[in-house]
Coordinates of C-alpha atoms and ligand atoms in Angstrom, one line a residue:
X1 CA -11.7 -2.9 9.5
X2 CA -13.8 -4.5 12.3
X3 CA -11.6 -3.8 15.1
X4 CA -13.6 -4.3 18.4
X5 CA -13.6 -0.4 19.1
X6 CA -13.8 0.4 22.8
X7 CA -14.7 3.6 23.7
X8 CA -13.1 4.8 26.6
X9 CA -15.1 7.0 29.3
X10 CA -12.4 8.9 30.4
X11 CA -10.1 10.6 28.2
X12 CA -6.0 10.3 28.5
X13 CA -4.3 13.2 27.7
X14 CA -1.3 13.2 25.8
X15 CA 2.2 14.5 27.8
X16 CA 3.5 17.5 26.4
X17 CA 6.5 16.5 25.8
X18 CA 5.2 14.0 23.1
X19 CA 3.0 16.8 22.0
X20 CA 5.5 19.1 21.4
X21 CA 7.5 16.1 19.9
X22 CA 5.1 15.8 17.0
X23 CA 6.5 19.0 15.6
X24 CA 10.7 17.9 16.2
X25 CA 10.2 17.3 12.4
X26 CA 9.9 21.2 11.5
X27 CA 13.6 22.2 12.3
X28 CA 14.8 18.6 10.3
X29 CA 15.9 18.1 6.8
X30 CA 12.9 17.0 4.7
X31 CA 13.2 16.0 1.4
X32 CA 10.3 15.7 -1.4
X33 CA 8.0 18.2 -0.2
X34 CA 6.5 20.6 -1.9
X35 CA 7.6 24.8 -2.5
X36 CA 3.9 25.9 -1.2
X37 CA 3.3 29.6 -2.8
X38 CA 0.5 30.9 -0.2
X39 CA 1.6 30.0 3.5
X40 CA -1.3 31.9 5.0
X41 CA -3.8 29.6 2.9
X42 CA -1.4 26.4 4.2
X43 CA -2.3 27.2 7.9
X44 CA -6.1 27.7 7.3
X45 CA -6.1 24.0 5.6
X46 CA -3.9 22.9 8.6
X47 CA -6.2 23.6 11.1
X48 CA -9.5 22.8 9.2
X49 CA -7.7 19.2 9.1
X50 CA -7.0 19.0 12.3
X51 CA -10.6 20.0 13.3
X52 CA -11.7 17.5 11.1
X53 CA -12.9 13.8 11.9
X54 CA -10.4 11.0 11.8
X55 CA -9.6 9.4 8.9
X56 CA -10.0 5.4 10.7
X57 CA -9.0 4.8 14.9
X58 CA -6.5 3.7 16.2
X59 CA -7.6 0.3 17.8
X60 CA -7.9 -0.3 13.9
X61 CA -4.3 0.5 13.7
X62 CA -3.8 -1.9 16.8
X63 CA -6.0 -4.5 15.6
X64 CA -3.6 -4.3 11.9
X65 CA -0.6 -4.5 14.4
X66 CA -1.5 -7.4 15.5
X67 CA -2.4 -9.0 11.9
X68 CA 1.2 -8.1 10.9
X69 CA 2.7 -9.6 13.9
X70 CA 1.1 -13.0 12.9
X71 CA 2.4 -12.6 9.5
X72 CA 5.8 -12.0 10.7
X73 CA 5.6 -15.6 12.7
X74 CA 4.9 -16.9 9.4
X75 CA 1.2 -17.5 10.4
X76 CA -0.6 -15.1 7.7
X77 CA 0.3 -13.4 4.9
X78 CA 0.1 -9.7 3.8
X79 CA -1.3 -8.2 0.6
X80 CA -0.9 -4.7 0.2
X81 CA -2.1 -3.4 -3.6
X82 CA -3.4 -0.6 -5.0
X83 CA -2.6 2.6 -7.5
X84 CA 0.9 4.0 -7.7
X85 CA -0.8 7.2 -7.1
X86 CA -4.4 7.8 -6.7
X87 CA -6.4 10.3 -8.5
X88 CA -9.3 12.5 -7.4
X89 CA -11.3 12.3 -10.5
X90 CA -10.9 8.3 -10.8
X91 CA -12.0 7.6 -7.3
X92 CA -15.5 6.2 -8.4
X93 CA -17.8 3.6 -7.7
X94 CA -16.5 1.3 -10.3
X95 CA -12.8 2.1 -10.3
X96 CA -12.9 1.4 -6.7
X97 CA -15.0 -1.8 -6.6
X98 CA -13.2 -2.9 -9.1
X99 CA -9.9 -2.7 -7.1
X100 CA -11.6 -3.9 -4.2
X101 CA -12.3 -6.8 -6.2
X102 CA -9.3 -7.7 -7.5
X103 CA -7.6 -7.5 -4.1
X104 CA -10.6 -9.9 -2.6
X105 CA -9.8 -12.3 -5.2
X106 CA -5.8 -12.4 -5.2
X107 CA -6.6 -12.7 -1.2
X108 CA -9.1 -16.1 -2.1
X109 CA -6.7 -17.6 -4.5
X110 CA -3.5 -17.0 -2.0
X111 CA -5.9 -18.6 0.7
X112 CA -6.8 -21.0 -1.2
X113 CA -3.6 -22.1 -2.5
X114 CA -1.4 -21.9 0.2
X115 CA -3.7 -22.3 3.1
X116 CA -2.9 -19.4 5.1
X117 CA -4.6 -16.3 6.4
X118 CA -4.5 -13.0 4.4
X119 CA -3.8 -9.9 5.7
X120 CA -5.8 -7.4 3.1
X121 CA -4.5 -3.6 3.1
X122 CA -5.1 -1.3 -0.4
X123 CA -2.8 1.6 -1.2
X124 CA -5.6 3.1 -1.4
X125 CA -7.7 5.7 0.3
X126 CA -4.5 8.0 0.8
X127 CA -2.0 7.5 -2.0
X128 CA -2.2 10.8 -3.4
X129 CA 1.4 11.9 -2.4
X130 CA 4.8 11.2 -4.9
X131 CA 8.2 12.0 -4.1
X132 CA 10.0 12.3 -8.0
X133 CA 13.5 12.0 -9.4
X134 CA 13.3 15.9 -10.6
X135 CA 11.8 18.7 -9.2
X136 CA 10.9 19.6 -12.6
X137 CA 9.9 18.9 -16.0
X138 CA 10.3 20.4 -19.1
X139 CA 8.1 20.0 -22.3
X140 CA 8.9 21.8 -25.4
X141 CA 11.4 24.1 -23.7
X142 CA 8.7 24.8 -21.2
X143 CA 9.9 24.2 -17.5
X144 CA 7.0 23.8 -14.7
X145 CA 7.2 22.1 -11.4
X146 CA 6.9 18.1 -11.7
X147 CA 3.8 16.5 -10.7
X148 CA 3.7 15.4 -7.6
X149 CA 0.5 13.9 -6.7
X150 CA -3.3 15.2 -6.7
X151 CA -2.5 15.8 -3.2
X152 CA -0.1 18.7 -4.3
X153 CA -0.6 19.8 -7.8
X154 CA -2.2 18.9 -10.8
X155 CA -1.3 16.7 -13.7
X156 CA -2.0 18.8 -16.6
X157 CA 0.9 20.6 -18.2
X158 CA 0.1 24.5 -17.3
X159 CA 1.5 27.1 -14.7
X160 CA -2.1 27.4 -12.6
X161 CA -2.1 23.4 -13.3
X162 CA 1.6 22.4 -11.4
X163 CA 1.4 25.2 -8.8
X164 CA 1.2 23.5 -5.6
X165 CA -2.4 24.4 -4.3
X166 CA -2.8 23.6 0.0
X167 CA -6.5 23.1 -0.9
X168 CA -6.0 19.8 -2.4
X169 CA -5.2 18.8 1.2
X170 CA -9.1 18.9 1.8
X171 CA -9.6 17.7 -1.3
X172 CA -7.7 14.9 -0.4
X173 CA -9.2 14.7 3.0
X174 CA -12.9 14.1 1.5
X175 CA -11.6 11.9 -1.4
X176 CA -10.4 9.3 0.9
X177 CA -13.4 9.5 3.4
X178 CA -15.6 9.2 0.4
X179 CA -13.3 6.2 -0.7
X180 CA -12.2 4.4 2.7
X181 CA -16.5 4.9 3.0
X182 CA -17.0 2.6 -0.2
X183 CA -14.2 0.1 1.0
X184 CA -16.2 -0.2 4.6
X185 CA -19.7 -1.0 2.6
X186 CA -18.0 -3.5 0.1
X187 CA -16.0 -5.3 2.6
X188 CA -19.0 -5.0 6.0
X189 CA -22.0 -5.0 3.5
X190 CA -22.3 -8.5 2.5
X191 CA -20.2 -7.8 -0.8
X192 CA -17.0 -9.4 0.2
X193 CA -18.8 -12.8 1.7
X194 CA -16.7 -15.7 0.4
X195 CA -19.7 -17.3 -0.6
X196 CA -19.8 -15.0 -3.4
X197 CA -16.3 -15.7 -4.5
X198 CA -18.0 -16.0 -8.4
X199 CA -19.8 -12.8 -8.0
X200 CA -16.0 -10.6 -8.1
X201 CA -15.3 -12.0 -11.0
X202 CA -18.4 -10.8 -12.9
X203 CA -17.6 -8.0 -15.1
X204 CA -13.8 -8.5 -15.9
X205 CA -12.6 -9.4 -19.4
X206 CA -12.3 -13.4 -19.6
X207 CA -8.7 -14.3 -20.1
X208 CA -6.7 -17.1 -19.0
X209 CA -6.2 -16.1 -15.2
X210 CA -10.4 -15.4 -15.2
X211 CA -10.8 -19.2 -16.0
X212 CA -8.1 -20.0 -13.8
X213 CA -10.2 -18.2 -11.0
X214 CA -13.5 -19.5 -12.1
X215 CA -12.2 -23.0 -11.5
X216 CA -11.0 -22.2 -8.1
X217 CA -14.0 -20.6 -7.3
X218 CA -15.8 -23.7 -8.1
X219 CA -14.0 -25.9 -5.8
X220 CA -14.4 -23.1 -3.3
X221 CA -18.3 -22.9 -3.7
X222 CA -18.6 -27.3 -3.6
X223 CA -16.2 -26.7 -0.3
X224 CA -18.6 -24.5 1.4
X225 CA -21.3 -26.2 0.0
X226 CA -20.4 -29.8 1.7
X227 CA -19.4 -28.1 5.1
X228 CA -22.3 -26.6 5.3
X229 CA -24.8 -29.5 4.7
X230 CA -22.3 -30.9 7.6
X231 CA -23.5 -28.1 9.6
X232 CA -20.8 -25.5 9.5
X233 CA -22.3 -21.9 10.5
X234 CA -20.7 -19.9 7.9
X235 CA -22.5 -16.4 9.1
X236 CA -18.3 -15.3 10.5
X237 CA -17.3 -15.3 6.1
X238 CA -20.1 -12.2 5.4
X239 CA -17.6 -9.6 6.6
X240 CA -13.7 -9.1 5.7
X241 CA -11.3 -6.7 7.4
X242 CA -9.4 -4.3 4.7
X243 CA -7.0 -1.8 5.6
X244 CA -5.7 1.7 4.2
X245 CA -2.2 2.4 3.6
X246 CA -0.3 4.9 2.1
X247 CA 3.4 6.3 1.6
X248 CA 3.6 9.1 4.6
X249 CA 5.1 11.6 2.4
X250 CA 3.6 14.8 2.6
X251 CA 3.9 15.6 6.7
X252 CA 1.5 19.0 6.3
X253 CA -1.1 16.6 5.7
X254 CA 0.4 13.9 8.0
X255 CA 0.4 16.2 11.2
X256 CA -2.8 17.4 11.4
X257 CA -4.7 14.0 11.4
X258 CA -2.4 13.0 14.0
X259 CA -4.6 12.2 17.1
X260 CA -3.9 11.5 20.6
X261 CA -5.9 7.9 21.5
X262 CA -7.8 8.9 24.1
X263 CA -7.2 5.4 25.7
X264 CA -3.9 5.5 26.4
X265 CA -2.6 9.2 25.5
X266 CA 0.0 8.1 22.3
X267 CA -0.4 9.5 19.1
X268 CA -1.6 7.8 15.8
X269 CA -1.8 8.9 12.2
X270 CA -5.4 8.8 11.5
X271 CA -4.8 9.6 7.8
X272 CA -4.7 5.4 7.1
X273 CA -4.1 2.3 9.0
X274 CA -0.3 2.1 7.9
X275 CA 1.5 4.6 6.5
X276 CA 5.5 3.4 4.7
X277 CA 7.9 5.7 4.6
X278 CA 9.5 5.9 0.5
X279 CA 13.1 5.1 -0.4
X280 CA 13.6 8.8 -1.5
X281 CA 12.9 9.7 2.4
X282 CA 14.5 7.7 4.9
X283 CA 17.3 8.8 6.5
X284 CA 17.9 8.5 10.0
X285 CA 18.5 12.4 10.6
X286 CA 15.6 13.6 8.5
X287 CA 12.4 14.4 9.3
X288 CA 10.2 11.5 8.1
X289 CA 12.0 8.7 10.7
X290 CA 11.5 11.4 13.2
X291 CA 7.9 11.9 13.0
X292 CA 7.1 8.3 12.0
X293 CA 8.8 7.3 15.0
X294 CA 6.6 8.9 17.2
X295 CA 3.1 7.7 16.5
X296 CA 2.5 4.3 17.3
X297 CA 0.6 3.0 14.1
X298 CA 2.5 -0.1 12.3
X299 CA 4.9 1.3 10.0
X300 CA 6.9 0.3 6.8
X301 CA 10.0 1.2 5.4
X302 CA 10.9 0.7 1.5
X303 CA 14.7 -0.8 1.6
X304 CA 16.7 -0.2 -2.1
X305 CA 19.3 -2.2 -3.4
X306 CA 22.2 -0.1 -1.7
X307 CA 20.3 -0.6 2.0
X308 CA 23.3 -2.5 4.0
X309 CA 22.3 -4.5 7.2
X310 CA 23.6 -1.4 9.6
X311 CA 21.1 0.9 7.9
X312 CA 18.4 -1.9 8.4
X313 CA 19.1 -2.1 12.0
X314 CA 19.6 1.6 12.6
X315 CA 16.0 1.9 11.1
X316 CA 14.8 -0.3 13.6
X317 CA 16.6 1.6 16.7
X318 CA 15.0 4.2 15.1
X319 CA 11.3 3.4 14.6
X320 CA 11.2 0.5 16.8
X321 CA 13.5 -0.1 19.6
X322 CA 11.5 -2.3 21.7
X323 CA 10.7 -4.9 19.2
X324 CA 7.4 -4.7 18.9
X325 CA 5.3 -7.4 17.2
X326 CA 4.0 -6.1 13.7
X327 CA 4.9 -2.1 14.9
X328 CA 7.7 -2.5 11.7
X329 CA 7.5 -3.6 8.4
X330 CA 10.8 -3.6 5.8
X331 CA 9.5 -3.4 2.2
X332 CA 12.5 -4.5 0.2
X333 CA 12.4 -3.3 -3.5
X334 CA 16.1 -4.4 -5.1
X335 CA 15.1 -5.5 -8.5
X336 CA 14.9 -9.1 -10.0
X337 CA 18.4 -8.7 -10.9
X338 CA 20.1 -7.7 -7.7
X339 CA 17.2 -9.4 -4.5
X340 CA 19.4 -12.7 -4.8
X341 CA 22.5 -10.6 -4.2
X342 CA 21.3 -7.6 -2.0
X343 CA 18.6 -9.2 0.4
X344 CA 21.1 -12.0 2.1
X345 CA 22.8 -9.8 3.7
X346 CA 19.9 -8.0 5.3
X347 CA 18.5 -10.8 6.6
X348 CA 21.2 -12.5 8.2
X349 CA 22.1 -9.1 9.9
X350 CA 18.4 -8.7 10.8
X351 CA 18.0 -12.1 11.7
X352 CA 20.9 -12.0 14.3
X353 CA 19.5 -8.7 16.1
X354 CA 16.4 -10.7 17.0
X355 CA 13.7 -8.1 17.3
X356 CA 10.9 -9.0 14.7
X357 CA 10.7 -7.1 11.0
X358 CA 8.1 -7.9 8.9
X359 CA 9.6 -8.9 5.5
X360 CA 7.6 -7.8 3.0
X361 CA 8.2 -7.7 -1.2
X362 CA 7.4 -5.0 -3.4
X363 CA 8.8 -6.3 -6.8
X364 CA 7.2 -2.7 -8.7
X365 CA 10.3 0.2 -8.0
X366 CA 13.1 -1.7 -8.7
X367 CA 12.2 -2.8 -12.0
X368 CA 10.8 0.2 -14.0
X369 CA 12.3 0.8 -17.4
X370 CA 11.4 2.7 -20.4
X371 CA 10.4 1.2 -23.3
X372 CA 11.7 1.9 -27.1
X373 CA 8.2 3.8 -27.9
X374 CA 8.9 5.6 -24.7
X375 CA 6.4 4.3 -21.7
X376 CA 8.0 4.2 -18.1
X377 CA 6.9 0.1 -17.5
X378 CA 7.8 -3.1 -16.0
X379 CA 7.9 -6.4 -17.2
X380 CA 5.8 -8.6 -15.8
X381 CA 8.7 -11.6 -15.9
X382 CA 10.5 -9.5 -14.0
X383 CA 8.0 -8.4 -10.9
X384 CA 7.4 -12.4 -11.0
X385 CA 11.6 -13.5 -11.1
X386 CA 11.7 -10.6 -8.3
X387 CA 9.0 -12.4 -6.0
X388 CA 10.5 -15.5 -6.5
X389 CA 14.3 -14.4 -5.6
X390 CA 12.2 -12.4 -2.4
X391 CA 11.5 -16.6 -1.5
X392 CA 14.1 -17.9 -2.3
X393 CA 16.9 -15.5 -0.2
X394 CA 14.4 -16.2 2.5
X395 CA 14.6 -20.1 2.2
X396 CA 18.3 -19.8 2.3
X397 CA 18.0 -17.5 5.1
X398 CA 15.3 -19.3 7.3
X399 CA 13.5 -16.2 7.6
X400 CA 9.8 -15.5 6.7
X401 CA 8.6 -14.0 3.4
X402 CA 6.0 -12.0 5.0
X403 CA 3.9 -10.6 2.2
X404 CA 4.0 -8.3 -1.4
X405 CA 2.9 -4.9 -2.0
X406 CA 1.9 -4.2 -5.5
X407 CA 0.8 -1.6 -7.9
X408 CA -1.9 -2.6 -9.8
X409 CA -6.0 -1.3 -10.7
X410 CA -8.7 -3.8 -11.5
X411 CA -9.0 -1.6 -14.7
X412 CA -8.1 -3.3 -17.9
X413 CA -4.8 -1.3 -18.4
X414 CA -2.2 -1.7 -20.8
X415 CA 1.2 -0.4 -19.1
X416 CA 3.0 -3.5 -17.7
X417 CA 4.8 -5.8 -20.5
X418 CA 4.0 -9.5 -21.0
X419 CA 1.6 -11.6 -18.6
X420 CA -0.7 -14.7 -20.4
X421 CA -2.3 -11.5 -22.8
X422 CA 1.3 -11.0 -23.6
X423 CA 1.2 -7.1 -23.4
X424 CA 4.3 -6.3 -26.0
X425 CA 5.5 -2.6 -26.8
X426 CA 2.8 -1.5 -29.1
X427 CA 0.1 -3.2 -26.8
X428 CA 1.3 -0.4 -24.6
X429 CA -0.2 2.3 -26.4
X430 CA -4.2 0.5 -26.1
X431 CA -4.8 1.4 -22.7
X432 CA -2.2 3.2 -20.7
X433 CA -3.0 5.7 -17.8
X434 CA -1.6 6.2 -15.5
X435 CA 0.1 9.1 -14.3
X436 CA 3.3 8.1 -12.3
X437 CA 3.6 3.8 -12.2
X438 CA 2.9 1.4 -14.7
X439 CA 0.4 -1.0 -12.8
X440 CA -0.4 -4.4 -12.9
X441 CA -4.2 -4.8 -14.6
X442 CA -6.6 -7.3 -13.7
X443 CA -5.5 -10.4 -15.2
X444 CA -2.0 -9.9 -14.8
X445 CA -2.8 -9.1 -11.0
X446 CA -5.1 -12.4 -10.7
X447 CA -2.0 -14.0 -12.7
X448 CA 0.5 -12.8 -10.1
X449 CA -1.4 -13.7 -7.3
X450 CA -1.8 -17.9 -8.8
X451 CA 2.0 -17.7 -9.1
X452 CA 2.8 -16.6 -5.9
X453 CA 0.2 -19.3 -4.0
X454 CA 2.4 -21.4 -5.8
X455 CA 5.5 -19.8 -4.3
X456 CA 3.7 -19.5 -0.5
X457 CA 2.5 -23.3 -0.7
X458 CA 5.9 -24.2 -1.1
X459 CA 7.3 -22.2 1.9
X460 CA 4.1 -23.5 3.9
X461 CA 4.8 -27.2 2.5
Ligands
E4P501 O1 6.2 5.5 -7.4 C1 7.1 6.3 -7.5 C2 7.9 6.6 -8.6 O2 8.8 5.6 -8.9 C3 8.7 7.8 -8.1 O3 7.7 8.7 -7.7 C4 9.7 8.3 -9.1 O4 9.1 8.5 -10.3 P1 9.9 9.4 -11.4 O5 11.2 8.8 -11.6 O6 9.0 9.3 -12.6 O7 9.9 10.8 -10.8
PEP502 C1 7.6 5.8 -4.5 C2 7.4 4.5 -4.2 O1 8.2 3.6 -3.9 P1 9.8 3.7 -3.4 O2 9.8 4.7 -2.3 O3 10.1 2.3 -3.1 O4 10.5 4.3 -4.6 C3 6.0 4.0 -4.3 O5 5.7 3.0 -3.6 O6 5.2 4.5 -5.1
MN503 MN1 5.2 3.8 -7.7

């Protein structure tokens, strides 16, 4: 997030057509919002976020554009990890270092490995928002409102508790300026310096993929080490750029940190660098393609297993007629079982349009199952054999593999099956928390990211 910003001295203002625009979504289908009990208290929130400060600017948003562009040429590489859904009263110090961590070191050993530029985003900062399968839940014969994000409601199982609440917009608001604050020190502090590549793994349990990483490390310290007693300046490695991300979901909070750029008039979502729009919310008549379509961040899509080439290119007619370089990113989640089968298709359809998609693998949704003691997880096996059919489908294709988007924390979690710590169905029960995904923990993220240099070197080779 070191975009050079310029500041311009006089102001564009936005047309008033694309103004009024930014509200087309209001008279739309939308789907997985919320029932909010107290409009009056909706529209105070509304405007006290739209008086507020910016969440990050948009010649951040430009500068990401960019990034994604290269990675859809094939000359970087995205990572994009983070919670499934981010909570208020875990967004501290250590939680967030500790992801921060665990995405800086996934980042060195795909960089490492594979020789190729990382693009760094977190869903983080943001991810409060979920869309669910059911509106509801029912416990006991008791029926309350799911859960649907800190943004919205609360986890615990009582009326006051599940009731959506519009102050948990703000709440929201200062969680991820307190957060997206912490990410700017780690990653422009000194912190994230690659000569400290040892340094992020202090503190982790030591498994396999820690020893993995402390060897790589090594070779990476006696690297820098030789170039610079051969006079390299390394002074440009004490800063990184990281960017926010989250799923656009929940549009009351979307439209009021929309901005107008004052150097060119358009609009930007200044809730997060990229914003995706979910699998539950993208069709081309509702009101998430709308609005997304009109502000000029880079944006992603999630593609399912039923997506058919004439919905992928619809979506980009939609969201991003011109072709712009990195404005769109297609986040296929199919499944291990059903990418080899499913993704072909896309490609070949996208491929013979010719205006640039970033491809982009999130091997997490399409692989959740519940296991015989009753846990919503993923096997790790699975999340790998689904990264590896994402390469392979593009191999056949000659397309690009353009990135992966994971859930994971740099917490030592049980809820994903399997990985070197071989995490089996009663392992489950150690350590799982979290309230929507199972996530990846810290050695099976580290894990995932060795196997997929592997993967990345081979496409590179
Ligand atoms: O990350 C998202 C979840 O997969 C989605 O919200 C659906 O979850 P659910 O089936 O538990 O409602
Ligand atoms: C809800 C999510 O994904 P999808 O829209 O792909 O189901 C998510 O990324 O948490
Ligand atoms: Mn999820």
């Amino acid at each position: 997030m070191c975009a050079v910003l310029d500041w311009p001295i006089v102001s564009v203002p936005a047309d008033p057509a694309v103004l009024a625009g930014l509200d087309a979504w209001r008279s739309l289908p939308v789907r997985q919002q919320p029932t909010w009990p107290d409009q009056t208290a909706l529209t105070a929130v509304s405007e006290r976020l739209a008086a507020s400060p910016p969440l990050v600017f948009a010649g951040e948003a430009d500068a990401l554009r960019d990034h994604l562009a290269k990675a859809q040429r094939g000359e970087a590489f995205l990572l994009q990890g983070g919670d499934c859904a981010e909570v208020f009263a875990e967004a501290d110090a250590g939680r967030i270092r500790n992801k921060i961590k665990t995405i800086l070191q996934m980042a060195i050993v795909l960089t490492y490995g594979a020789s190729m530029p990382i693009v760094k985003m977190g869903r983080m900062a943001g991810q409060y928002a979920k869309p669910r399968s059911s509106d509801q839940e029912t416990r006991d014969g008791v029926t309350l409102p799911a859960y649907r994000g800190d943004i919205v409601n609360g986890h615990d199982f009582t009326e006051a508790s599940r009731t959506p609440d519009p102050q948990r917009l703000l709440d929201a608001y200062h969680t991820s300026a307190s957060t997206l604050n912490l990410i700017r020190a780690f990653t422009m502090g000194g912190f994230a310096d690659m000569r400290r590549v040892h340094e992020w793994n202090k503190g982790f349990t030591v498994t396999p993929a820690y020893r993995s990483y402390e060897g790589m490390a090594n070779e990476i310290d006696r690297a820098i080490r030789f170039m610079s007693a051969a006079g390299a300046d390394f002074d440009a490695l004490r800063t990184v750029e990281f960017y926010a991300g989250h799923e656009g979901l929940l549009l009351d909070y979307e439209r009021p940190l929309t901005r107008i750029d004052s150097r060119n008039g358009n609009p930007y979502d200044c809730s997060a660098h990229f914003l995706w729009i979910g699998e539950r919310t993208r069709q081309l008549d509702g009101a998430h393609i709308d609005y997304f379509s009109r502000v000029h961040n880079p944006i992603g899509v999630k593609l399912g297993p039923t997506t058919t080439g004439d919905d992928a290119l619809a979506l980009m007619d939609a969201l991003n007629p011109e072709g712009i370089p990195g404005r769109l990113t297609f986040i296929t989640r199919m499944g291990a079982g059903t990418i080899r089968d499913a993704l072909p298709p896309l490609l070949e359809k996208v491929a013979a349009d010719g205006r640039p998609v970033l491809w982009v693998c999130d091997p997490m949704h399409g692989n959740t199952i519940t296991s015989s003691n009753g846990y919503k997880t993923r096997r790790f096996s699975d999340v790998i054999d689904e990264v590896r059919g994402f390469f392979e489908a593009h191999k056949a294709a000659g397309t690009i593999p353009g990135g992966v988007h994971v859930e994971l924390t740099g917490d030592d979690v049980t809820e994903v099956l399997g990985g070197a710590e071989e995490i089996d169905e009663i392992g489950l029960a150690r350590s799982y928390e979290t309230l929507v995904d199972p996530r990846l923990n810290h050695a099976q993220s580290l894990e995932m990211a060795f196997l997929v240099a592997e993967m990345l070197r081979e496409r590179t080779a």
